[in-house]
Amino acid sequence: MSFAIRKVRVEQFRKFRAPLTLDGLGSGLNIIIEPNETGKSTLLEALRAAFFVRHNTRNQLAQSFAPYGEAVGPEITVAFEVDGDEWSVQKRFLRGPSIAVTGPAGRSQGDEAEVRLNDLFGAVRDTSRNGDIANYGPLGLLWVAQTEALAVSAPGHIVRETVTSALETEVGSILGGEAYQKVRDRVDIQYQKYWSPSGQKRELQKAAQEQSDRAAEHLREVSERLVVLERTFSERDNLQLRLKVLQRELQDETDQVERENLLQSLEIARAAGQILKTRQAEQDTAKAKLQSLEDLKVRHQKAVQARDKATLSVDDIKARRSRTTEALIAAREKSIEARNALDLARKTWQEARHRLETAQTALLQNQRQAAIKLARQRFEDMLVLEEKSQNATAFVALKIPSAQMAVLEACEQEKMKAQAVVNAGATRLVFRGNTGDILLDGMPVLTDDLALTRETILRFGSAEVLISPSKATLSADEQFLMATRKQKALLDELGVADIDAARARNENAHEAAATLRVLTAQMEALAPADERIDLASGKDALRLFISTLGKNESLPVVEIPDIALLQRECEETEIAVSRAEGAQNSAIEVQRDLELRDTPLAVSEAQSVSELGSATAEINNIEERPEWKGLEVSLEQAKQQAVHASVLLSDAEKNASVYDALTINKKIETLDSRRKTALDSRNQLEKEIARLEGIIQSEGGLGLADQKIAADEELARARATQTRVQQDADTYKLLRETLENARRETASKFVSPVTRRAKRYIDRLLPDCDLTFSDDLGLTGIKRNETEEICGNLSRGTQEQLAVLTRIAFAELLLEQGKPVSLILDDPFVYSDDARLDTMIEILTEVSEKMQVIVLTCRDRAFRHLTDARLVMSDEFNNGLMEQSI
């Protein structure tokens, strides 16, 4: 089935915000050569969207169709032919989604149109988020995007089923053909009752399993209830026995008598505790007073020691600082002298540098004037060359396009062929003697030799002769006239007298083009870059520079002093500055070293003076306090008071230990808690016994033992049914696997037609190379020189070439089965060397004789020789602006 895309129009689709049209696609090879980032890959995505992505989907793929940051409705229109019938599809996404498909049977819209497209191209509805090309049918395999071209992968499930059907027709039926399929279909029907496509249990197996599980659950519930009933009798008896024991314990009055005795002891313990707290407070007061007096004495001793130590430290540091003071003063004076010398040296260096910069500026000015003069001269020479270039361009513009020249040559060939036929079949008349009385169609005879191609009347006096040449020359003569008229009309349109003049005109245009290239090179040579005047390379930059100059812009030539002498003077003064800087740095280092040595001494002196002041102040504060006078007597009295308080506290502790209120309280709490616990336990036992008697009353009359016997029998029947169903399921599964294994063994014969088709092309790239395919028809590797190589170990270029050639083999097989196929390659052969690239282009040219081939590429040089197959992506908005400006 022939299939060809004729026209594509894309609007508001990703980068194509303005409408873009690709028109004039032929049935054979179509080459679209555009630079990177012009939207070739986007165009392929638009075609996939038009044919295979549902118009009303809003998945992640459809959301990506809209231009970034815009809420619009991407729209694609494609005109195509299938078996000579004209079709078109117009699809819009996201905002106002719609689809319209027009074909021989009329126009359809909505879901009906989607189904119509899927039926036409053998695709299925795609529900994935990012689009699965396996659902696109044959065209999903043959429309190859950039990243997909490197994958030597198996075709999708739709293509595999189609190809498998085709291969069965070619190599013969499998396992008996129709009979096998009938058996397989019946096995599959039974298999599907027991197993899901992924091998999970389903329907009959699940029902049998569920019935068995329900019976087992019922038996478990009945058994558990029976066990619970039996356990309930035993628990009730145990609880009743515990209740009798607990009631006897509650009636005993021993704990009540003990509690009353403990309450009397508690009153005595509280009085002893109050006395103990009083004695403890008295002891704490005596200890605090003694500790305060001892601390005051210790503080005074430490302050005296600190004062003596600080006095010695201050005297020592003052002696050490006096030795560095004179050296530090001298170092500071030397640093000031070095700084003054450095300032003088820097001033001298700046003056020398100013003189040098002035001389260099004058030199640059002279160089700029020379460069400007040279640029003016080159510009004048370039104007002469531009005039010659314009003349040559005028001749180039007169060149007759190749297509029109081919028509003229074809007409000339048709005229020559027709003239030859006419001359061969014409009737020739040769006159001898005087022909003055002979009239030819009423006109005198002007030549002795005539070739007649149509009916002619000769008159001899009163007699006439009718000459009828062969009718075979009539069509040739008519063909000659038609070719002559066609050629004349085209010559008039081009404004040339004859074909020789047209040939001469094209030859002149060719020579003018060569001359134009030479002139262009000469003009580029006249416009080099010149850093002296900030002039970039190129004639446009030169023209812009000349236009910015005044007509008589020039500066006088300045006399340049000896720059070398000025540079040496500048260098010498700079060296003097460096030496002065070194001297100053040395003086600063000496000063800094002395200051670093003096600084810690000054800090230590200040710290020692501060410590001396603090110690003296502390001594004065202590000695001014009233308790300082008579401190020793006060200390002795405080010690005696502390000893007396300790004796009284010891006596109080002995009295309090006899009656411990805390221990008595704990014993009372224990007795109260024990009685409360017993009362709670009795209430809980009464409640639990009542609950168990309710269970016994409700469950005892249900006949749980009989129910258990019935549940056992039900479980046995369910498990027998489950075993039978499982055996049937395993049998159908084994039968299906056996049939599939047998089919796979026979399916090894299938790859030969695919291998045969692909090998015709692969031998031109890899001679004596055999291909190996997997069960899913994916190319797994090659075998050459008795060595097997998997595809993943091949070079990227070889993988890419094999991927394209195997797709061509599948395309030819599908085409023979009447499937609509075309081949679209987006930037193919990026890893191919020049030799293999030429071979692949030749193969694509041959394949284009069988199906439409569209190549989207940025490699102009590789496809430059295929001029007749080149197309251009047209931006309608920009073209409209160009037409308006023209």
mmCIF file of C-alpha atoms in Angstrom, residues 26-239:
data_model
loop_
_atom_site.group_PDB
_atom_site.id
_atom_site.type_symbol
_atom_site.label_atom_id
_atom_site.label_comp_id
_atom_site.label_asym_id
_atom_site.label_seq_id
_atom_site.Cartn_x
_atom_site.Cartn_y
_atom_site.Cartn_z
ATOM 1 C CA GLY A 26 7.457 13.756 -3.039
ATOM 2 C CA SER A 27 6.823 10.034 -3.036
ATOM 3 C CA GLY A 28 10.551 9.242 -3.100
ATOM 4 C CA LEU A 29 13.526 10.804 -1.341
ATOM 5 C CA ASN A 30 12.999 14.123 0.493
ATOM 6 C CA ILE A 31 15.969 15.880 2.110
ATOM 7 C CA ILE A 32 15.316 18.703 4.600
ATOM 8 C CA ILE A 33 18.615 20.378 5.489
ATOM 9 C CA GLU A 34 18.371 22.999 8.229
ATOM 10 C CA PRO A 35 20.798 24.201 10.953
ATOM 11 C CA ASN A 36 20.572 23.060 14.546
ATOM 12 C CA GLU A 37 17.784 24.543 16.725
ATOM 13 C CA THR A 38 15.492 25.182 13.721
ATOM 14 C CA GLY A 39 12.900 22.601 14.763
ATOM 15 C CA LYS A 40 13.539 19.476 12.683
ATOM 16 C CA SER A 41 13.012 17.150 15.648
ATOM 17 C CA THR A 42 9.976 19.201 16.677
ATOM 18 C CA LEU A 43 8.510 18.647 13.196
ATOM 19 C CA LEU A 44 8.813 14.860 13.629
ATOM 20 C CA GLU A 45 7.130 15.084 17.053
ATOM 21 C CA ALA A 46 4.323 17.104 15.440
ATOM 22 C CA LEU A 47 3.767 14.345 12.841
ATOM 23 C CA ARG A 48 3.602 11.703 15.586
ATOM 24 C CA ALA A 49 1.154 13.860 17.518
ATOM 25 C CA ALA A 50 -1.053 14.372 14.445
ATOM 26 C CA PHE A 51 -1.362 10.654 13.677
ATOM 27 C CA PHE A 52 -1.100 8.882 17.056
ATOM 28 C CA VAL A 53 -1.710 11.154 20.098
ATOM 29 C CA ARG A 54 -5.381 11.578 21.013
ATOM 30 C CA HIS A 55 -6.635 15.133 20.582
ATOM 31 C CA ASN A 56 -8.420 15.329 23.961
ATOM 32 C CA THR A 57 -5.637 13.855 26.105
ATOM 33 C CA ARG A 58 -3.974 16.104 28.675
ATOM 34 C CA ASN A 59 -1.123 13.819 29.693
ATOM 35 C CA GLN A 60 2.439 14.944 30.208
ATOM 36 C CA LEU A 61 3.309 14.492 26.529
ATOM 37 C CA ALA A 62 0.379 16.643 25.332
ATOM 38 C CA GLN A 63 1.221 19.347 27.895
ATOM 39 C CA SER A 64 4.721 19.572 26.405
ATOM 40 C CA PHE A 65 3.288 20.498 22.964
ATOM 41 C CA ALA A 66 2.402 24.058 24.049
ATOM 42 C CA PRO A 67 5.161 26.713 23.731
ATOM 43 C CA TYR A 68 6.864 27.359 27.053
ATOM 44 C CA GLY A 69 4.873 29.680 29.285
ATOM 45 C CA GLU A 70 1.890 30.037 26.921
ATOM 46 C CA ALA A 71 -1.688 28.743 27.313
ATOM 47 C CA VAL A 72 -2.537 28.085 23.647
ATOM 48 C CA GLY A 73 -3.890 25.260 21.506
ATOM 49 C CA PRO A 74 -1.128 23.549 19.466
ATOM 50 C CA GLU A 75 -2.448 22.684 15.985
ATOM 51 C CA ILE A 76 -1.120 20.356 13.254
ATOM 52 C CA THR A 77 -2.506 19.805 9.746
ATOM 53 C CA VAL A 78 -1.160 17.010 7.510
ATOM 54 C CA ALA A 79 -2.141 16.219 3.923
ATOM 55 C CA PHE A 80 -1.193 12.705 2.763
ATOM 56 C CA GLU A 81 -2.015 10.019 0.193
ATOM 57 C CA VAL A 82 -2.823 6.353 0.696
ATOM 58 C CA ASP A 83 -3.022 4.213 -2.470
ATOM 59 C CA GLY A 84 -3.578 7.337 -4.558
ATOM 60 C CA ASP A 85 -6.471 8.606 -2.388
ATOM 61 C CA GLU A 86 -6.097 12.021 -0.830
ATOM 62 C CA TRP A 87 -6.437 12.262 2.951
ATOM 63 C CA SER A 88 -5.992 15.005 5.508
ATOM 64 C CA VAL A 89 -5.965 15.233 9.292
ATOM 65 C CA GLN A 90 -6.314 18.425 11.318
ATOM 66 C CA LYS A 91 -5.736 18.088 15.058
ATOM 67 C CA ARG A 92 -5.725 20.608 17.920
ATOM 68 C CA PHE A 93 -4.611 19.964 21.539
ATOM 69 C CA LEU A 94 -5.231 21.406 25.026
ATOM 70 C CA ARG A 95 -7.317 24.570 24.375
ATOM 71 C CA GLY A 96 -10.412 23.688 22.345
ATOM 72 C CA PRO A 97 -9.155 20.188 21.415
ATOM 73 C CA SER A 98 -10.528 18.851 18.124
ATOM 74 C CA ILE A 99 -9.782 16.451 15.271
ATOM 75 C CA ALA A 100 -11.076 16.205 11.708
ATOM 76 C CA VAL A 101 -10.093 13.439 9.265
ATOM 77 C CA THR A 102 -11.073 13.738 5.603
ATOM 78 C CA GLY A 103 -10.721 10.876 3.145
ATOM 79 C CA PRO A 104 -12.437 9.058 0.286
ATOM 80 C CA ALA A 105 -15.345 8.110 2.590
ATOM 81 C CA GLY A 106 -15.943 11.704 3.674
ATOM 82 C CA ARG A 107 -15.201 13.662 6.835
ATOM 83 C CA SER A 108 -15.207 12.352 10.423
ATOM 84 C CA GLN A 109 -14.575 14.043 13.758
ATOM 85 C CA GLY A 110 -13.932 13.277 17.414
ATOM 86 C CA ASP A 111 -13.403 9.693 18.606
ATOM 87 C CA GLU A 112 -14.659 8.372 15.257
ATOM 88 C CA ALA A 113 -11.796 10.189 13.529
ATOM 89 C CA GLU A 114 -9.251 8.784 16.041
ATOM 90 C CA VAL A 115 -10.523 5.232 15.405
ATOM 91 C CA ARG A 116 -10.362 5.857 11.668
ATOM 92 C CA LEU A 117 -6.699 6.910 11.888
ATOM 93 C CA ASN A 118 -5.787 3.934 14.099
ATOM 94 C CA ASP A 119 -7.473 1.515 11.679
ATOM 95 C CA LEU A 120 -5.749 3.108 8.694
ATOM 96 C CA PHE A 121 -2.217 2.883 10.163
ATOM 97 C CA GLY A 122 -2.571 -0.195 12.382
ATOM 98 C CA ALA A 123 -2.105 1.697 15.677
ATOM 99 C CA VAL A 124 -3.838 1.320 19.049
ATOM 100 C CA ARG A 125 -4.963 3.894 21.607
ATOM 101 C CA ASP A 126 -2.012 5.128 23.657
ATOM 102 C CA THR A 127 -2.771 5.679 27.381
ATOM 103 C CA SER A 128 0.801 6.234 28.595
ATOM 104 C CA ARG A 129 1.916 9.537 30.106
ATOM 105 C CA ASN A 130 4.835 10.177 27.749
ATOM 106 C CA GLY A 131 3.763 8.327 24.614
ATOM 107 C CA ASP A 132 4.777 4.751 23.767
ATOM 108 C CA ILE A 133 5.910 4.388 20.136
ATOM 109 C CA ALA A 134 5.179 0.658 20.362
ATOM 110 C CA ASN A 135 1.485 1.629 20.189
ATOM 111 C CA TYR A 136 2.003 3.606 16.971
ATOM 112 C CA GLY A 137 2.200 0.536 14.753
ATOM 113 C CA PRO A 138 4.643 0.265 11.802
ATOM 114 C CA LEU A 139 5.189 4.015 11.569
ATOM 115 C CA GLY A 140 6.281 4.073 15.214
ATOM 116 C CA LEU A 141 9.176 1.799 14.178
ATOM 117 C CA LEU A 142 9.995 3.633 10.924
ATOM 118 C CA TRP A 143 9.763 7.260 12.093
ATOM 119 C CA VAL A 144 13.094 7.447 13.924
ATOM 120 C CA ALA A 145 13.961 10.351 16.236
ATOM 121 C CA GLN A 146 17.542 11.365 17.050
ATOM 122 C CA THR A 147 18.078 9.282 20.189
ATOM 123 C CA GLU A 148 16.105 6.307 18.796
ATOM 124 C CA ALA A 149 18.439 5.913 15.813
ATOM 125 C CA LEU A 150 21.159 4.419 18.032
ATOM 126 C CA ALA A 151 18.957 1.677 19.498
ATOM 127 C CA VAL A 152 19.211 -1.697 17.766
ATOM 128 C CA SER A 153 15.986 -2.783 19.465
ATOM 129 C CA ALA A 154 13.109 -5.125 18.695
ATOM 130 C CA PRO A 155 9.929 -3.780 17.050
ATOM 131 C CA GLY A 156 6.807 -3.123 19.142
ATOM 132 C CA HIS A 157 4.106 -5.700 19.775
ATOM 133 C CA ILE A 158 1.866 -4.439 16.931
ATOM 134 C CA VAL A 159 4.686 -4.606 14.400
ATOM 135 C CA ARG A 160 5.788 -8.018 15.688
ATOM 136 C CA GLU A 161 2.292 -9.433 15.228
ATOM 137 C CA THR A 162 2.026 -7.941 11.738
ATOM 138 C CA VAL A 163 5.498 -9.103 10.727
ATOM 139 C CA THR A 164 4.885 -12.547 12.213
ATOM 140 C CA SER A 165 1.729 -12.873 10.138
ATOM 141 C CA ALA A 166 3.624 -11.801 7.045
ATOM 142 C CA LEU A 167 6.488 -14.187 7.742
ATOM 143 C CA GLU A 168 4.069 -17.073 8.249
ATOM 144 C CA THR A 169 2.677 -16.395 4.816
ATOM 145 C CA GLU A 170 6.168 -16.333 3.331
ATOM 146 C CA VAL A 171 7.819 -19.326 5.026
ATOM 147 C CA GLY A 172 4.726 -21.458 5.499
ATOM 148 C CA SER A 173 2.355 -22.335 8.347
ATOM 149 C CA ILE A 174 3.633 -23.268 11.783
ATOM 150 C CA LEU A 175 2.804 -26.649 13.225
ATOM 151 C CA GLY A 176 0.056 -27.302 10.728
ATOM 152 C CA GLY A 177 -0.987 -23.673 10.267
ATOM 153 C CA GLU A 178 -4.762 -23.304 10.673
ATOM 154 C CA ALA A 179 -5.104 -26.471 12.684
ATOM 155 C CA TYR A 180 -2.436 -25.276 15.101
ATOM 156 C CA GLN A 181 -4.162 -21.937 15.460
ATOM 157 C CA LYS A 182 -7.524 -23.589 16.223
ATOM 158 C CA VAL A 183 -5.921 -25.771 18.893
ATOM 159 C CA ARG A 184 -4.007 -22.816 20.262
ATOM 160 C CA ASP A 185 -7.156 -20.655 20.382
ATOM 161 C CA ARG A 186 -9.112 -23.320 22.288
ATOM 162 C CA VAL A 187 -6.203 -23.826 24.703
ATOM 163 C CA ASP A 188 -5.928 -20.061 25.209
ATOM 164 C CA ILE A 189 -9.658 -19.829 25.978
ATOM 165 C CA GLN A 190 -9.374 -22.489 28.663
ATOM 166 C CA TYR A 191 -6.051 -21.068 29.879
ATOM 167 C CA GLN A 192 -7.597 -17.611 30.330
ATOM 168 C CA LYS A 193 -10.213 -19.085 32.666
ATOM 169 C CA TYR A 194 -7.453 -20.211 35.015
ATOM 170 C CA TRP A 195 -4.540 -17.798 34.402
ATOM 171 C CA SER A 196 -4.086 -14.054 33.657
ATOM 172 C CA PRO A 197 -1.701 -12.892 30.865
ATOM 173 C CA SER A 198 0.956 -12.242 33.528
ATOM 174 C CA GLY A 199 0.611 -15.801 34.915
ATOM 175 C CA GLN A 200 -1.495 -14.918 37.967
ATOM 176 C CA LYS A 201 -4.382 -17.099 39.137
ATOM 177 C CA ARG A 202 -7.792 -15.967 37.985
ATOM 178 C CA GLU A 203 -11.531 -16.866 37.861
ATOM 179 C CA LEU A 204 -11.931 -20.641 38.423
ATOM 180 C CA GLN A 205 -8.769 -21.016 40.490
ATOM 181 C CA LYS A 206 -9.613 -17.974 42.597
ATOM 182 C CA ALA A 207 -13.199 -19.221 43.121
ATOM 183 C CA ALA A 208 -11.986 -22.665 44.240
ATOM 184 C CA GLN A 209 -9.370 -21.094 46.493
ATOM 185 C CA GLU A 210 -11.909 -18.687 47.988
ATOM 186 C CA GLN A 211 -14.406 -21.527 48.612
ATOM 187 C CA SER A 212 -11.697 -23.564 50.350
ATOM 188 C CA ASP A 213 -10.608 -20.537 52.390
ATOM 189 C CA ARG A 214 -14.217 -19.834 53.436
ATOM 190 C CA ALA A 215 -14.728 -23.452 54.557
ATOM 191 C CA ALA A 216 -11.463 -23.410 56.505
ATOM 192 C CA GLU A 217 -12.411 -20.069 58.087
ATOM 193 C CA HIS A 218 -15.842 -21.411 59.065
ATOM 194 C CA LEU A 219 -14.274 -24.517 60.641
ATOM 195 C CA ARG A 220 -11.766 -22.332 62.489
ATOM 196 C CA GLU A 221 -14.551 -20.082 63.858
ATOM 197 C CA VAL A 222 -16.676 -23.021 65.048
ATOM 198 C CA SER A 223 -13.658 -24.730 66.627
ATOM 199 C CA GLU A 224 -12.602 -21.565 68.378
ATOM 200 C CA ARG A 225 -16.107 -20.957 69.731
ATOM 201 C CA LEU A 226 -16.285 -24.537 71.027
ATOM 202 C CA VAL A 227 -12.901 -24.187 72.741
ATOM 203 C CA VAL A 228 -13.956 -20.838 74.196
ATOM 204 C CA LEU A 229 -17.152 -22.361 75.615
ATOM 205 C CA GLU A 230 -15.230 -25.181 77.299
ATOM 206 C CA ARG A 231 -12.647 -22.734 78.659
ATOM 207 C CA THR A 232 -15.439 -20.464 79.955
ATOM 208 C CA PHE A 233 -16.797 -23.218 82.319
ATOM 209 C CA SER A 234 -13.320 -23.726 83.777
ATOM 210 C CA GLU A 235 -12.668 -19.976 84.207
ATOM 211 C CA ARG A 236 -16.039 -19.429 85.986
ATOM 212 C CA ASP A 237 -15.287 -22.176 88.536
ATOM 213 C CA ASN A 238 -11.800 -20.757 89.255
ATOM 214 C CA LEU A 239 -13.176 -17.225 89.709
#
